Short mmCIF file of C-alpha atoms in Angstrom, two decimals:
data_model
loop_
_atom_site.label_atom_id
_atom_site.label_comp_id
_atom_site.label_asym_id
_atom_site.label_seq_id
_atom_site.Cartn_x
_atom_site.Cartn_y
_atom_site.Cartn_z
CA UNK A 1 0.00 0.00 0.00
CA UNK A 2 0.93 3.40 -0.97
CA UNK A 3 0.28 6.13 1.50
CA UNK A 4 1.60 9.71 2.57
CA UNK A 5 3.01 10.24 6.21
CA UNK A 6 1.78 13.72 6.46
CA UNK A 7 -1.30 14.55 8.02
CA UNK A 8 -3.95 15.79 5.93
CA UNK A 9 -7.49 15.17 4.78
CA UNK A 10 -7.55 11.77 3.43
CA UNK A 11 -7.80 10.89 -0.20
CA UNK A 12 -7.87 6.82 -0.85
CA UNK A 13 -7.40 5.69 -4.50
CA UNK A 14 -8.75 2.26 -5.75
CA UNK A 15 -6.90 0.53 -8.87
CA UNK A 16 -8.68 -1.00 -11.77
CA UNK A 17 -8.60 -5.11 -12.68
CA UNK A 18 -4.79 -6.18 -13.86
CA UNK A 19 -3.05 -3.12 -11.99
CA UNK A 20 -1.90 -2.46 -8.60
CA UNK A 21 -2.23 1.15 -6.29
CA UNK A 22 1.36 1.78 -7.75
CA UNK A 23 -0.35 3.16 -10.87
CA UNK A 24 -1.30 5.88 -8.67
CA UNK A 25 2.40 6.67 -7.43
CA UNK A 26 2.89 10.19 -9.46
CA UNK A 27 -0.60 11.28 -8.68
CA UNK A 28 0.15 10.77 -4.48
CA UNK A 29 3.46 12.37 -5.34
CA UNK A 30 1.44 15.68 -6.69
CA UNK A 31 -0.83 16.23 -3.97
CA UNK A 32 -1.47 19.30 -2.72
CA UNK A 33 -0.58 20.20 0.87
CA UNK A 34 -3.66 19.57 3.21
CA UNK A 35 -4.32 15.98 1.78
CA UNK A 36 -3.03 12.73 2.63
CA UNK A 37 -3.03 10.18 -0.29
CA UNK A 38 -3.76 6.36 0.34
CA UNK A 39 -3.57 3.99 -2.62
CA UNK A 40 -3.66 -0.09 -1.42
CA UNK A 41 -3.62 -2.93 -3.36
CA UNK A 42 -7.02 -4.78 -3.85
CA UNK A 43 -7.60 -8.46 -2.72
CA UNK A 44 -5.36 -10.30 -5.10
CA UNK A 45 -3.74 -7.89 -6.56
CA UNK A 46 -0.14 -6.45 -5.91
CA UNK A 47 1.45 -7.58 -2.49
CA UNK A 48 -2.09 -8.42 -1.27
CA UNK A 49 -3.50 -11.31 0.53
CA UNK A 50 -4.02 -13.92 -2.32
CA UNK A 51 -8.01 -14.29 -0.56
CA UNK A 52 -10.84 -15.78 -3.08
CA UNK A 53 -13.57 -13.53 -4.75
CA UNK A 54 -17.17 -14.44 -3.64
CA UNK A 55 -18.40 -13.17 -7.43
CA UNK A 56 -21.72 -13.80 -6.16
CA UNK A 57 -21.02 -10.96 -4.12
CA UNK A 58 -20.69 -8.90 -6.39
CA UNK A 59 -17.94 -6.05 -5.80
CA UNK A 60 -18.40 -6.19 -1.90
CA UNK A 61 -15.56 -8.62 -1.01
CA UNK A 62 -13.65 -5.91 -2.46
CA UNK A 63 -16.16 -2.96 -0.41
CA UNK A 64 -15.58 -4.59 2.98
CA UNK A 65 -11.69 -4.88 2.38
CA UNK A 66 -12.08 -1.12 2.16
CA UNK A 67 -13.80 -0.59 5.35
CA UNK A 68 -11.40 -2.75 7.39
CA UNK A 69 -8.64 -0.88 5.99
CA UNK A 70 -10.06 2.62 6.94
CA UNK A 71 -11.04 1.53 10.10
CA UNK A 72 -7.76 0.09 11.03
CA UNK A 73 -6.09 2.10 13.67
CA UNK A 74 -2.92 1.68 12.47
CA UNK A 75 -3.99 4.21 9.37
CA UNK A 76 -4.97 6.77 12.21
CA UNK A 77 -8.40 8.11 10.07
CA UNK A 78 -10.42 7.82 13.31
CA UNK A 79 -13.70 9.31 12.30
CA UNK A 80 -12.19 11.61 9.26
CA UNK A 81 -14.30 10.66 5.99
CA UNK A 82 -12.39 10.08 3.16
CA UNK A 83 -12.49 11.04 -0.61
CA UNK A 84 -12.62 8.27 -2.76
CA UNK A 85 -11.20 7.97 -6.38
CA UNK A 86 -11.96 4.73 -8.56
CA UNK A 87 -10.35 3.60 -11.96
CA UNK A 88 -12.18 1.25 -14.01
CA UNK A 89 -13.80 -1.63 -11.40
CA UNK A 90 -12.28 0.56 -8.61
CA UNK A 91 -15.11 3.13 -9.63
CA UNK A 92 -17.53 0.45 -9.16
CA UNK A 93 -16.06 -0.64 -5.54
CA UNK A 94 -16.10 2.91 -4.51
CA UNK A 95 -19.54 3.35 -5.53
CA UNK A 96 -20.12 0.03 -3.51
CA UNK A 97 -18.47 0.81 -0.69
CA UNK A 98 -20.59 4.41 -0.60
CA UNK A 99 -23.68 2.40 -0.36
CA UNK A 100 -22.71 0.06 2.21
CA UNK A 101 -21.73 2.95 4.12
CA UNK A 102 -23.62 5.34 4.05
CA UNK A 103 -22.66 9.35 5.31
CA UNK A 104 -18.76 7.76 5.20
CA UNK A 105 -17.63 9.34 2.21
CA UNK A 106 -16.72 13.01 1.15
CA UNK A 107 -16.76 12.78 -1.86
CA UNK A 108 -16.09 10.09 -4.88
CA UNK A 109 -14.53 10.55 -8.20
CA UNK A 110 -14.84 7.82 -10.87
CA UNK A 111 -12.40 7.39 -13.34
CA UNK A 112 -13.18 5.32 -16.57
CA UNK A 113 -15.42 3.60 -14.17
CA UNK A 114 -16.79 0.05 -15.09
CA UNK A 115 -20.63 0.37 -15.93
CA UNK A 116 -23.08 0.14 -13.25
CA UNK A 117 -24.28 -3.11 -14.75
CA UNK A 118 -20.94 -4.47 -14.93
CA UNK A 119 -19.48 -5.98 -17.83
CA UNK A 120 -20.83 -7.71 -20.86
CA UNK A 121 -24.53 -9.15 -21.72
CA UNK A 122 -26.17 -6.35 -20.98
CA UNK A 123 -28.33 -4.40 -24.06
CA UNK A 124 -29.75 -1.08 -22.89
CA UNK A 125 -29.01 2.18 -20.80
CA UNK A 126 -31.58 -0.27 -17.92
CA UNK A 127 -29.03 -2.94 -18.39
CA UNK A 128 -31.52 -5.38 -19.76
CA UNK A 129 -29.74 -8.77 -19.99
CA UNK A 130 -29.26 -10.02 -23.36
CA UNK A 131 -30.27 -13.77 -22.25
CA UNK A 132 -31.08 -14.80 -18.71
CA UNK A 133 -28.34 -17.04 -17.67
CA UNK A 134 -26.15 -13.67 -18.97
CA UNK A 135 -24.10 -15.28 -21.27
CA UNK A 136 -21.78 -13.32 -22.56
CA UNK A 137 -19.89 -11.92 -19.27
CA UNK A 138 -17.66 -13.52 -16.87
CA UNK A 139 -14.52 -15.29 -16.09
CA UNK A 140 -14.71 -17.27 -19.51
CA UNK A 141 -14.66 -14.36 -21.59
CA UNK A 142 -10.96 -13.55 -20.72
CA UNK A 143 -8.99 -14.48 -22.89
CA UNK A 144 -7.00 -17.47 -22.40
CA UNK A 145 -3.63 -17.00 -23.31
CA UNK A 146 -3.66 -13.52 -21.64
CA UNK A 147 -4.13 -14.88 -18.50
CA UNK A 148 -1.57 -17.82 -19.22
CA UNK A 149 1.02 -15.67 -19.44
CA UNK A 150 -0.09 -13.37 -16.17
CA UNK A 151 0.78 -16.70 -14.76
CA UNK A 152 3.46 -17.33 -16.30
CA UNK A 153 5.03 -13.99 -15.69
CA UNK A 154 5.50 -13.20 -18.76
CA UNK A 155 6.71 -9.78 -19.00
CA UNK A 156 8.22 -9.67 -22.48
CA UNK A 157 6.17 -7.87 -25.65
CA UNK A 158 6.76 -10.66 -27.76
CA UNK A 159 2.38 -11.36 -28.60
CA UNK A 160 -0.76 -9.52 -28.84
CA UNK A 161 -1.71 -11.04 -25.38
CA UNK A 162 1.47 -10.29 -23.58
CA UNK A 163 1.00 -7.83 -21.05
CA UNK A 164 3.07 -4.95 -21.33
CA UNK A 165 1.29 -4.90 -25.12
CA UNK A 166 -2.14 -5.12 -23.84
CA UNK A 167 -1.14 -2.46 -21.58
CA UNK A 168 0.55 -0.53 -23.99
CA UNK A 169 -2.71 -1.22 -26.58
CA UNK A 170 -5.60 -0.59 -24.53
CA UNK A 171 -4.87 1.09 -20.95
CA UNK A 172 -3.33 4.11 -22.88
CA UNK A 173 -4.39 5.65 -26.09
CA UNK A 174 -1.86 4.64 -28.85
CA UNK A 175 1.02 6.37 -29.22
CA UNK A 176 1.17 7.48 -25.77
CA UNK A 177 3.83 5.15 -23.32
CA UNK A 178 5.20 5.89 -19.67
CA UNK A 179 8.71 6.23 -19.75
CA UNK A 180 10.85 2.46 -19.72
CA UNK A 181 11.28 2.74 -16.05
CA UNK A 182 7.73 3.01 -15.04
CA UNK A 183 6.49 1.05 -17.99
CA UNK A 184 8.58 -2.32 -16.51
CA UNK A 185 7.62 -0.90 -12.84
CA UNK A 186 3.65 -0.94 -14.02
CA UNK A 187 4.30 -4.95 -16.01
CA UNK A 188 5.85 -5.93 -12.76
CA UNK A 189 2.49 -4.92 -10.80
CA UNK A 190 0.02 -6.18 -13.19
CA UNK A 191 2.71 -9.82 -13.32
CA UNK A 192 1.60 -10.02 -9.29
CA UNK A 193 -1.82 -10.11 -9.70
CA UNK A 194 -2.99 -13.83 -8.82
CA UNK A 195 -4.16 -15.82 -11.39
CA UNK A 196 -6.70 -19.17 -10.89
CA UNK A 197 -10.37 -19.82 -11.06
CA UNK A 198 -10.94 -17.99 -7.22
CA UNK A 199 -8.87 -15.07 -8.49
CA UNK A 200 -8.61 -13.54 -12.53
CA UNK A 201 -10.41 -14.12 -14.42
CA UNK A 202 -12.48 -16.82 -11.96
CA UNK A 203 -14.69 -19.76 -13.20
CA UNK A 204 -16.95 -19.94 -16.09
CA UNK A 205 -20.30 -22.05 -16.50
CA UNK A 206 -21.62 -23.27 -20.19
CA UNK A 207 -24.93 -21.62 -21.61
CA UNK A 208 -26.99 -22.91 -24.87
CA UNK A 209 -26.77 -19.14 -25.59
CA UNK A 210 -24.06 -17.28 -27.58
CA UNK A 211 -21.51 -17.26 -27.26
CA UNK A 212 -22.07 -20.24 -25.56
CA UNK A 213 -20.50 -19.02 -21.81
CA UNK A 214 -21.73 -17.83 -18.79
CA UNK A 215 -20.35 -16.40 -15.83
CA UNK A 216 -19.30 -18.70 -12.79
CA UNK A 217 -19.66 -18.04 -9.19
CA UNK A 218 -16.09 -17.24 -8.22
CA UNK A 219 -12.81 -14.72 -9.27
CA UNK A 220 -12.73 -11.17 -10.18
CA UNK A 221 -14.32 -11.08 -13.95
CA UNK A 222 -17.24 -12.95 -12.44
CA UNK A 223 -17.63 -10.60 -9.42
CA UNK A 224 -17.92 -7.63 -12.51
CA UNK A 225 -20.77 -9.56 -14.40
CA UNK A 226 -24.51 -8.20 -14.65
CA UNK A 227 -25.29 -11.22 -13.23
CA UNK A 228 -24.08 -10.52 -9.83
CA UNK A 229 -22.71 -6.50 -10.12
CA UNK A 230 -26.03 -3.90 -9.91
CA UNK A 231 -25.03 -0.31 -8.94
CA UNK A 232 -28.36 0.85 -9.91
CA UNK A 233 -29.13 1.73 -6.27
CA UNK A 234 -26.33 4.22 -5.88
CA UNK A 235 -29.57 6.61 -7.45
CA UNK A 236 -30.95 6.60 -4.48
CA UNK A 237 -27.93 7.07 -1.55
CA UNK A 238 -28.41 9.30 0.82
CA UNK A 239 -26.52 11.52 2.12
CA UNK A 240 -25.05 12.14 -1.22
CA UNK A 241 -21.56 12.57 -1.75
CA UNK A 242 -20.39 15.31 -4.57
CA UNK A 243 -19.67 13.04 -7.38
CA UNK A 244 -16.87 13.98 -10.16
CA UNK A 245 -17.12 10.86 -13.64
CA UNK A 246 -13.93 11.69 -15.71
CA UNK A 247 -13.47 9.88 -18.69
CA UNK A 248 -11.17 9.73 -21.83
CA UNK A 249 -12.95 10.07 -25.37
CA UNK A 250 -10.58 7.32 -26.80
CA UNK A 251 -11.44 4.62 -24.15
CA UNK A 252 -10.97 1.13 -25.65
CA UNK A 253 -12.23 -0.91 -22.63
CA UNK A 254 -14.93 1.02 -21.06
CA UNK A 255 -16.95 2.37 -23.69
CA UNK A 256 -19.80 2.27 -25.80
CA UNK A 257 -17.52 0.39 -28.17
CA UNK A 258 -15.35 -1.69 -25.91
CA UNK A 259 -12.84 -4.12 -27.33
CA UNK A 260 -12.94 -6.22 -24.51
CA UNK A 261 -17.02 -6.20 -24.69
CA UNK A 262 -18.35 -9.44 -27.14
CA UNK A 263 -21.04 -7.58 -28.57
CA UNK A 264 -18.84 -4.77 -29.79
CA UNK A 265 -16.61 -8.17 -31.01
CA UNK A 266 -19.60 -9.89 -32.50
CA UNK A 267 -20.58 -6.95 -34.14
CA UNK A 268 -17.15 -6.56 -36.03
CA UNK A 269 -16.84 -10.27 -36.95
CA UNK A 270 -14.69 -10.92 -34.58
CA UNK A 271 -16.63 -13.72 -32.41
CA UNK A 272 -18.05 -15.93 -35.18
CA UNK A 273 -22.19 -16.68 -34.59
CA UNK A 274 -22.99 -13.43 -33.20
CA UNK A 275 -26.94 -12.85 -33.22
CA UNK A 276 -27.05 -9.88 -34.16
CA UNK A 277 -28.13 -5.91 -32.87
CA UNK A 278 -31.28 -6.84 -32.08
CA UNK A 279 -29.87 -9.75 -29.31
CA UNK A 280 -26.70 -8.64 -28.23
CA UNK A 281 -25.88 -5.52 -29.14
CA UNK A 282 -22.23 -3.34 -27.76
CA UNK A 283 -23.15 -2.74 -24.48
CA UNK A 284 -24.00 1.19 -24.22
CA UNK A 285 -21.43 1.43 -20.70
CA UNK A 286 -21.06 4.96 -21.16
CA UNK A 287 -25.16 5.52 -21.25
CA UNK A 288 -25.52 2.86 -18.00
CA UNK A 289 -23.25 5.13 -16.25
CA UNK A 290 -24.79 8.08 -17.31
CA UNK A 291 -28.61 6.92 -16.49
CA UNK A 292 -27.56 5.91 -12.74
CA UNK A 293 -25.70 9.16 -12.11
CA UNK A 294 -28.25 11.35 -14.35
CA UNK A 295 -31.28 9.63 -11.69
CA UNK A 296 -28.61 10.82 -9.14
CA UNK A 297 -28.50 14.01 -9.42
CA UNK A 298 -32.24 14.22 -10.17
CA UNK A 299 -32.80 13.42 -6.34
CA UNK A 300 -30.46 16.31 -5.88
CA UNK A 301 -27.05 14.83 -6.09
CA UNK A 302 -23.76 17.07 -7.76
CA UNK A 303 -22.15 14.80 -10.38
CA UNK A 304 -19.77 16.39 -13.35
CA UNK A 305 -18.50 14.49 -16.24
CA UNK A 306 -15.53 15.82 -17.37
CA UNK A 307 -14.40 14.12 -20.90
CA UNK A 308 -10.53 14.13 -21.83
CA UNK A 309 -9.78 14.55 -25.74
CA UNK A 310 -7.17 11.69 -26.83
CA UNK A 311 -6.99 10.24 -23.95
CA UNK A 312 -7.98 6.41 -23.50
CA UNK A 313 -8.39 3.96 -20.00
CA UNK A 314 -5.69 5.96 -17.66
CA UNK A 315 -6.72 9.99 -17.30
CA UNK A 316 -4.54 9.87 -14.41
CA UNK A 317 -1.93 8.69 -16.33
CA UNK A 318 -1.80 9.50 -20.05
CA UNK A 319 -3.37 13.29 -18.85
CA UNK A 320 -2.07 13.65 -15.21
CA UNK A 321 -1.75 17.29 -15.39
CA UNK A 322 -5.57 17.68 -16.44
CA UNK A 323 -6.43 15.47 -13.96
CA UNK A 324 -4.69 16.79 -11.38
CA UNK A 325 -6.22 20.08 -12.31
CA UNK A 326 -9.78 18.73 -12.53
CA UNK A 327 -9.20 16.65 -9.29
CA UNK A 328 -7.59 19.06 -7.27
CA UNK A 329 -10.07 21.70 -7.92
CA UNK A 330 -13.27 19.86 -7.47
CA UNK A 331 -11.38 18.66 -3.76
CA UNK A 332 -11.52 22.67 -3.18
CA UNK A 333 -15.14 22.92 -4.13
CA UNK A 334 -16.71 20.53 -1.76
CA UNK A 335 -13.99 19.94 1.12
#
């Protein structure tokens, strides 16, 4: 875990799937005087406990983690409530964790934040499932040989699936790239993540439906499926929190067009037998987000969206000075 020894108000950020709280290390670094940054490692990720995901639990293995952490007394928060920033299925545990506790948060800031309805086999801004079993999400749609070589370490660029490429590909907007140093430092995080059918990507079960896979009951892309992941009551949390969605316009993994989404896949030919628009359409993530946060702030809630040009996955890293400048100022506004 990453976290500043000055005293301050506390600001906790929670790391996306296949990344660690080390991809927050520049953005603690710039912090403006008066805030403490926190940034651990989720349950199997980085120098975590290797514990099992309950996917039928949704995100709240990963929610109650949280709590125990802020309530430990060796982090000294006593009864200080924290600002919370997510990244991709960190916005989702953050939005979790602010309605399974409610009045604990200051504020929460979602960055590229997984939909509402989770991800895959979902066909409409209500997250109408594409078939009932909702085929079409979970733990078998990773792919395989990605998450062979996760296991395997492998931190060369030598394939499509490699790591550092599909980091390189997909977290940040093509041509952008850290600088070598942090670029092995951020392969070396995502290579600790643990790997199995408890952990990424989890189990699977078959379906009669295309394409022909259905999520399982444990392991993290399970935990993210519609089947088990509903934010939809975040609407309705009171007291509510100032809310700040920042997004980049080039996202290739949480968008309306996702790469990693077998509709989108399906639709471009990529997934042979797909059914068509009318079935399984790309999942609209961006217009799932914006419906729960649009019925938000129509019971009086503050949310801004805030949409980066070029950027892709990582604001906070491909943009950090916009973000920082976004970030820092909304902190101002409703500290």
């Amino acid at each position: 875990m990453l976290a500043a020894d000055r005293e301050g108000v506390p600001v906790v950020f929670i790391h996306g799937n296949c990344s660690s709280g080390r991809f927050f290390e520049d953005v603690l670094a710039a912090l403006p005087a008066g805030y403490r940054g926190i940034a651990p490692d989720m349950r199997g990720y980085g120098d975590s406990e290797a514990l099992e995901i309950d996917a039928t639990r949704g995100l709240r293995d990963w929610s109650d983690d949280l709590r125990a952490l802020l309530q430990h007394q060796d982090l000294g928060l006593g009864d200080a409530r924290p600002h919370l920033v997510g990244w991709s299925v960190g916005g989702g545990v953050i939005m979790q964790y602010a309605m399974d506790n409610p009045g604990a948060v200051a504020s929460l800031t979602l960055l590229a934040p997984v939909s509402p309805h989770g991800f895959g086999g979902t066909k409409d801004a209500a997250g109408t499932p594409c078939f009932e079993d909702y085929a079409g999400s979970g733990g078998g749609t990773a792919n395989a040989d990605f998450a062979k070589r996760l296991s395997a370490k492998d931190a060369s660029d030598e394939a499509d699936t490699s790591p550092r490429r599909v980091m390189n590909q997909y977290y940040f907007r093509p041509p952008f790239r850290v600088s070598p140093e942090k670029e092995d430092l951020f392969v070396s995080e995502i290579l600790k993540m643990k790997v199995g059918e408890g952990h990424y990507p989890g189990d699977l079960s078959t379906s009669k439906n295309w394409p022909t896979l259905a999520p399982g009951v444990r392991g993290v892309n399970n935990a993210f499926a519609p089947k088990y992941l509903n934010l939809t009551g975040f609407a309705a949390l009171a007291p509510q929190p100032p809310v700040l969605w920042i997004r980049g316009a080039e996202d290739q993994i949480v968008s309306d067009s996702s790469l990693f989404d077998l509709g989108f896949l399906g639709k471009l030919g990529a997934v042979p037998g797909w059914p068509g628009d009318e079935v399984f359409p790309p999942q609209p993530m961006i217009g799932q987000t914006r419906a729960v946060l649009d019925a938000y702030r129509a019971r009086g809630g503050r949310v801004r969206e805030e949409v980066l040009p070029e950027v892709g996955h990582s604001p906070h890293i491909e943009a950090q000075a916009a973000f920082l400048d976004l970030f820092t100022r909304f902190l101002a506004e409703v500290r």
